[in-house]
XYZ file of N, CA, C and O in Angstrom:
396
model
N 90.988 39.203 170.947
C 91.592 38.973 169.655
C 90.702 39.582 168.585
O 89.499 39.331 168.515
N 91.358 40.412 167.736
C 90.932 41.030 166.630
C 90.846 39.823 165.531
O 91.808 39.055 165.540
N 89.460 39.481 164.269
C 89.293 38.853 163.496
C 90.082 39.922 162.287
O 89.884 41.121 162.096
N 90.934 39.070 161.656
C 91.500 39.707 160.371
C 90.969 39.550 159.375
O 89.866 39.045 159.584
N 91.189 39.740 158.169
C 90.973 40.254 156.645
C 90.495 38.567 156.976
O 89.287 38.460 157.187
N 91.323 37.209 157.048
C 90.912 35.817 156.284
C 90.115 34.828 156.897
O 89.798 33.686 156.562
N 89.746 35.879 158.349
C 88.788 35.300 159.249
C 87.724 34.893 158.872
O 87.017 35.576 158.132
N 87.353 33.630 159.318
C 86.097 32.708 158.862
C 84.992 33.093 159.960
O 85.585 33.342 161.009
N 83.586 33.235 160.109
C 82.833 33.391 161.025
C 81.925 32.782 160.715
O 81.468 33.094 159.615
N 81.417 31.975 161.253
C 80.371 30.985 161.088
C 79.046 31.360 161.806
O 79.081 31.478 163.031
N 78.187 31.505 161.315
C 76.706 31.692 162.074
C 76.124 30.319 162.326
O 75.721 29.539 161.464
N 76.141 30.108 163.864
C 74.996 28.524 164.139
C 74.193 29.504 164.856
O 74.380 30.645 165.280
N 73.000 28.463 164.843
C 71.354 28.854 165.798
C 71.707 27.688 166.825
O 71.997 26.567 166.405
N 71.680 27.932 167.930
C 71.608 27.086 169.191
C 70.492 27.671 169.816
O 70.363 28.885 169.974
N 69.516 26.637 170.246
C 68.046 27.094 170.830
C 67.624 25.639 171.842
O 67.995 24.473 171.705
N 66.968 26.087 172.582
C 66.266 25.311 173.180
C 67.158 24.413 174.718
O 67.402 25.079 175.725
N 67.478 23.134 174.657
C 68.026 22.861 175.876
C 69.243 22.619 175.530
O 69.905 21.918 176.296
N 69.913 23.162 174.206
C 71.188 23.101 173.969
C 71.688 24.513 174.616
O 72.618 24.665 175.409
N 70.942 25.371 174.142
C 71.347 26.721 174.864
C 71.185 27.117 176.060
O 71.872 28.029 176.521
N 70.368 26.573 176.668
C 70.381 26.419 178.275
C 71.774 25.216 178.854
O 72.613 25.807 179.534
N 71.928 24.404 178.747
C 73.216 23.906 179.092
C 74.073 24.683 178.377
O 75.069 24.616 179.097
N 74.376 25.376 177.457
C 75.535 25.798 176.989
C 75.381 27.432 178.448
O 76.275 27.713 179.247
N 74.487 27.911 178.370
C 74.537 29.093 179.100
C 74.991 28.269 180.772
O 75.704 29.005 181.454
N 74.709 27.121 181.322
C 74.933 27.109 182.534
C 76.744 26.886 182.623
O 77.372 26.765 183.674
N 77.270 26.876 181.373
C 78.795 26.997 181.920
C 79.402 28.286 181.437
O 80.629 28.358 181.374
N 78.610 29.371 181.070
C 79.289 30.636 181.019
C 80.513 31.109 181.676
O 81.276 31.941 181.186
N 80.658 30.532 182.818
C 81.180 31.181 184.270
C 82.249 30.516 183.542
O 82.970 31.433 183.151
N 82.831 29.185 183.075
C 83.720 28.781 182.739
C 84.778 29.344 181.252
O 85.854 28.898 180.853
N 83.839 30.577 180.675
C 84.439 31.185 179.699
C 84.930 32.471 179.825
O 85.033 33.176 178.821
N 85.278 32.914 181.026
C 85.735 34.293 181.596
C 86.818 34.824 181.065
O 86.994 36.042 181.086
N 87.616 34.045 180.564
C 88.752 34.721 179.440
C 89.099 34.601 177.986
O 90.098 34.515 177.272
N 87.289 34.651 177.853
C 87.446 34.105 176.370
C 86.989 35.909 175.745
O 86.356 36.156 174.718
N 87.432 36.712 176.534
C 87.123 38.293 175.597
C 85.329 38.709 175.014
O 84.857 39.216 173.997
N 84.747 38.143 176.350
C 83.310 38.939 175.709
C 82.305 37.731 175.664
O 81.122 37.809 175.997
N 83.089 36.339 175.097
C 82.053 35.456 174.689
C 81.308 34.890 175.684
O 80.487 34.053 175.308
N 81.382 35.155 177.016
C 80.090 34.465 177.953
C 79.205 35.613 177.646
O 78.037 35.425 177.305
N 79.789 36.946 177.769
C 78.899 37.828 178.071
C 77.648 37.606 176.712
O 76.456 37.567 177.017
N 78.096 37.472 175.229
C 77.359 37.404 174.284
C 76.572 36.165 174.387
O 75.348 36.294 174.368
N 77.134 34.846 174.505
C 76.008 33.600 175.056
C 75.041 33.986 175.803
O 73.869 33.902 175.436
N 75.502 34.587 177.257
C 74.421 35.143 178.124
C 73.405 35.707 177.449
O 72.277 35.240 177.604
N 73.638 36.918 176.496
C 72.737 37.401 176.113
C 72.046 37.177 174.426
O 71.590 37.920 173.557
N 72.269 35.818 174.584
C 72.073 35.512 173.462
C 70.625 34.408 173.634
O 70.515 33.359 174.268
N 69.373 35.356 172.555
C 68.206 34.314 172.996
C 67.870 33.021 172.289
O 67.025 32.179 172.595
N 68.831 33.054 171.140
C 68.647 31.693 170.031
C 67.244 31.599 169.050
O 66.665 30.600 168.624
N 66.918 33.164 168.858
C 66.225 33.359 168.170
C 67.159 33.623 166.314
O 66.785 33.875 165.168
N 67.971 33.465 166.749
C 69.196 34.045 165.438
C 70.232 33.240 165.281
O 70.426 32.566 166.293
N 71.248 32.964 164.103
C 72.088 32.328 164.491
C 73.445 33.344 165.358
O 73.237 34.540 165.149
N 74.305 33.179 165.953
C 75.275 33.965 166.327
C 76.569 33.353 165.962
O 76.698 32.131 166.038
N 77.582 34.148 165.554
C 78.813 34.232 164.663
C 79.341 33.658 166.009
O 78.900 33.790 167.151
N 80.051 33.212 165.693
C 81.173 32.454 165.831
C 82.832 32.635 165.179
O 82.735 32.407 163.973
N 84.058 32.905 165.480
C 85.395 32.547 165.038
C 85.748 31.266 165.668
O 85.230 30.641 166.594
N 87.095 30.971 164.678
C 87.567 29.749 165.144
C 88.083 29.561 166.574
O 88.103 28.491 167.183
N 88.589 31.019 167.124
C 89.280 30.896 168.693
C 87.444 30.836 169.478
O 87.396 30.152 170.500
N 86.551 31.265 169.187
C 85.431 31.020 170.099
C 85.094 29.832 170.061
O 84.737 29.505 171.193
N 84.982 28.642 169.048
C 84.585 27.555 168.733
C 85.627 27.016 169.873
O 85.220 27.396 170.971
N 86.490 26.474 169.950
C 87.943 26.423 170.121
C 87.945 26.278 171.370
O 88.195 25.177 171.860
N 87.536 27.876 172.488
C 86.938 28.138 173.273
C 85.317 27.393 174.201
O 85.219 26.987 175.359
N 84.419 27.459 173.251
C 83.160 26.067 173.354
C 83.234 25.091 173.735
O 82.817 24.482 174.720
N 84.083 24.804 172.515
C 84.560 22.877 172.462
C 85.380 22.517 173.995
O 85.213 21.497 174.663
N 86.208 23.557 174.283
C 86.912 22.915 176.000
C 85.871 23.075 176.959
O 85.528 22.259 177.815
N 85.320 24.398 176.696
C 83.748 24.083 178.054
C 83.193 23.080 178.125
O 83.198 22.377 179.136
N 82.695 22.854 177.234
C 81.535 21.590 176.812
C 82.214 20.655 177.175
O 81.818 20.002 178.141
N 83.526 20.278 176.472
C 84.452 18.764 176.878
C 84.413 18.528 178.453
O 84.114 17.517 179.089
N 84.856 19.920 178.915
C 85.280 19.659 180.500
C 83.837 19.904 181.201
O 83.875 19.670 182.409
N 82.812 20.244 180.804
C 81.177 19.877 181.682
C 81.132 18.367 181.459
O 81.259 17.631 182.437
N 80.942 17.811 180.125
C 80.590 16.420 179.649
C 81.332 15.778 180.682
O 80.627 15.054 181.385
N 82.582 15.821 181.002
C 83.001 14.712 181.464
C 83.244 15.178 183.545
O 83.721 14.419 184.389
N 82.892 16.136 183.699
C 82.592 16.244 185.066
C 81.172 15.636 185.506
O 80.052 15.892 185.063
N 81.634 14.616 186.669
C 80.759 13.785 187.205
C 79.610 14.371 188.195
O 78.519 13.918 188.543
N 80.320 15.581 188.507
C 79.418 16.299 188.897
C 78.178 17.110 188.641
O 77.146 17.163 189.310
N 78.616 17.948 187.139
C 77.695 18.555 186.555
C 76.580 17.600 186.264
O 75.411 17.865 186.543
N 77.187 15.829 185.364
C 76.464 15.378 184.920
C 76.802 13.786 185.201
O 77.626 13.066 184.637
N 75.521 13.372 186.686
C 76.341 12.270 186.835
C 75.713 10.996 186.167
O 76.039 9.814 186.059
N 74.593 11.833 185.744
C 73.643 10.679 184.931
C 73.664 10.986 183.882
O 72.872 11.804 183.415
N 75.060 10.111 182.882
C 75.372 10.436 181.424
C 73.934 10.095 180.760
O 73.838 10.613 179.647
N 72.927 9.444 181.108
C 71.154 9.148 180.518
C 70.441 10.699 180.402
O 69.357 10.960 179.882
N 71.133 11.380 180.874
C 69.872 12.625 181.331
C 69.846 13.579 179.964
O 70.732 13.823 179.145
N 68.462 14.015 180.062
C 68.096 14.862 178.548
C 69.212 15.958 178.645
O 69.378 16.540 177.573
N 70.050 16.399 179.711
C 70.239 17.712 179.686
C 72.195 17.190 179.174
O 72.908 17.943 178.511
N 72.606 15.952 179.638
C 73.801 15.669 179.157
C 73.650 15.425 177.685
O 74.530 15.733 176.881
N 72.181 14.699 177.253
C 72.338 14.903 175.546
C 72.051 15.976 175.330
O 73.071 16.206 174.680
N 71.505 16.937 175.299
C 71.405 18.075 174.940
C 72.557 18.683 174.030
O 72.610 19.009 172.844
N 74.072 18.705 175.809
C 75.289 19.320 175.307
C 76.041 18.549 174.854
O 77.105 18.996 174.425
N 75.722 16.818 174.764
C 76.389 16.068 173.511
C 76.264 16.774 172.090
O 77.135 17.077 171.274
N 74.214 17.007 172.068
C 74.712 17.241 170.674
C 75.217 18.264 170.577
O 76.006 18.123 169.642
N 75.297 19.386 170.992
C 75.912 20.665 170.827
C 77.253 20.614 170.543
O 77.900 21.297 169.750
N 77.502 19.988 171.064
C 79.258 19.623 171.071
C 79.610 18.937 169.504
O 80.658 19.047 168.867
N 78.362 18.203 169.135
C 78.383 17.426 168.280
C 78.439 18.346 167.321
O 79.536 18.479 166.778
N 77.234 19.266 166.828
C 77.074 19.972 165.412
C 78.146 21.404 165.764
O 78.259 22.191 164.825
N 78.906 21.740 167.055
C 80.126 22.518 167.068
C 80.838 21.904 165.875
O 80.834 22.307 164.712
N 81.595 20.599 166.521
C 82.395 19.917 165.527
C 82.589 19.431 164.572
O 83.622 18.974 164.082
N 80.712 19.548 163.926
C 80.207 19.350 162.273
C 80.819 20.829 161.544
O 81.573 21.032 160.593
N 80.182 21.613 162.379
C 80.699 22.902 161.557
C 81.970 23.129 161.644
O 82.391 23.470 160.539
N 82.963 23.096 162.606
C 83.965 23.396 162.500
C 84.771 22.706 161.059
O 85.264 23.330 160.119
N 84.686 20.849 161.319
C 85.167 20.386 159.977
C 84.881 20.728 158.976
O 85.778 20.609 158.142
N 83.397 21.389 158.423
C 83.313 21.952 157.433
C 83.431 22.929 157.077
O 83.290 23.107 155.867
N 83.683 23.817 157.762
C 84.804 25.162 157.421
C 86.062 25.176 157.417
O 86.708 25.837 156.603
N 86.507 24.551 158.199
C 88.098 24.616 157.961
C 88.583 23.107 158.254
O 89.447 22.954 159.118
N 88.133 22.127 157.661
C 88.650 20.824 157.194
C 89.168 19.805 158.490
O 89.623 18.686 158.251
């Protein structure tokens, strides 16, 4: 998907063990047009843009890791808060860009 003329792009910094759980479900974003490949190579030294279909995109990875018992069966573990909060300041920014 091409971003048009009224496209919003948001720059977040994700670093540390948010971006390591966000990178271990790459595999789950294979038809999102590019965006595992850019997570992958993304070191979280910067913030990286974001559109609303990538956010959009995030938010179902993350939902569907969080609640697989498998990935994470010990909802206690540093690495399930990690992609709580991630999930969390996704959905800060999203409301505050587009309401």
């Amino acid at each position: 998907m091409k971003p048009g003329l009224g496209d919003v792009k948001l720059n977040i910094l994700i670093t540390g063990d948010e971006l390591h759980e966000l990178k271990r479900f790459t595999i789950d974003m294979a038809e999102a047009f590019g965006l595992d490949r850019r997570i992958e190579a993304y070191s979280g030294k910067r913030p990286i843009g974001f559109h609303r279909w990538d956010l959009d995109c995030l938010s179902a990875v993350i939902d569907n890791a969080l609640k697989d018992a498998r990935e994470y069966p010990d909802k206690a573990s540093s690495s399930y808060a990690a992609l709580k909060r991630l999930q969390a300041k996704l959905e800060t920014e999203c409301r505050n860009a587009w309401g």
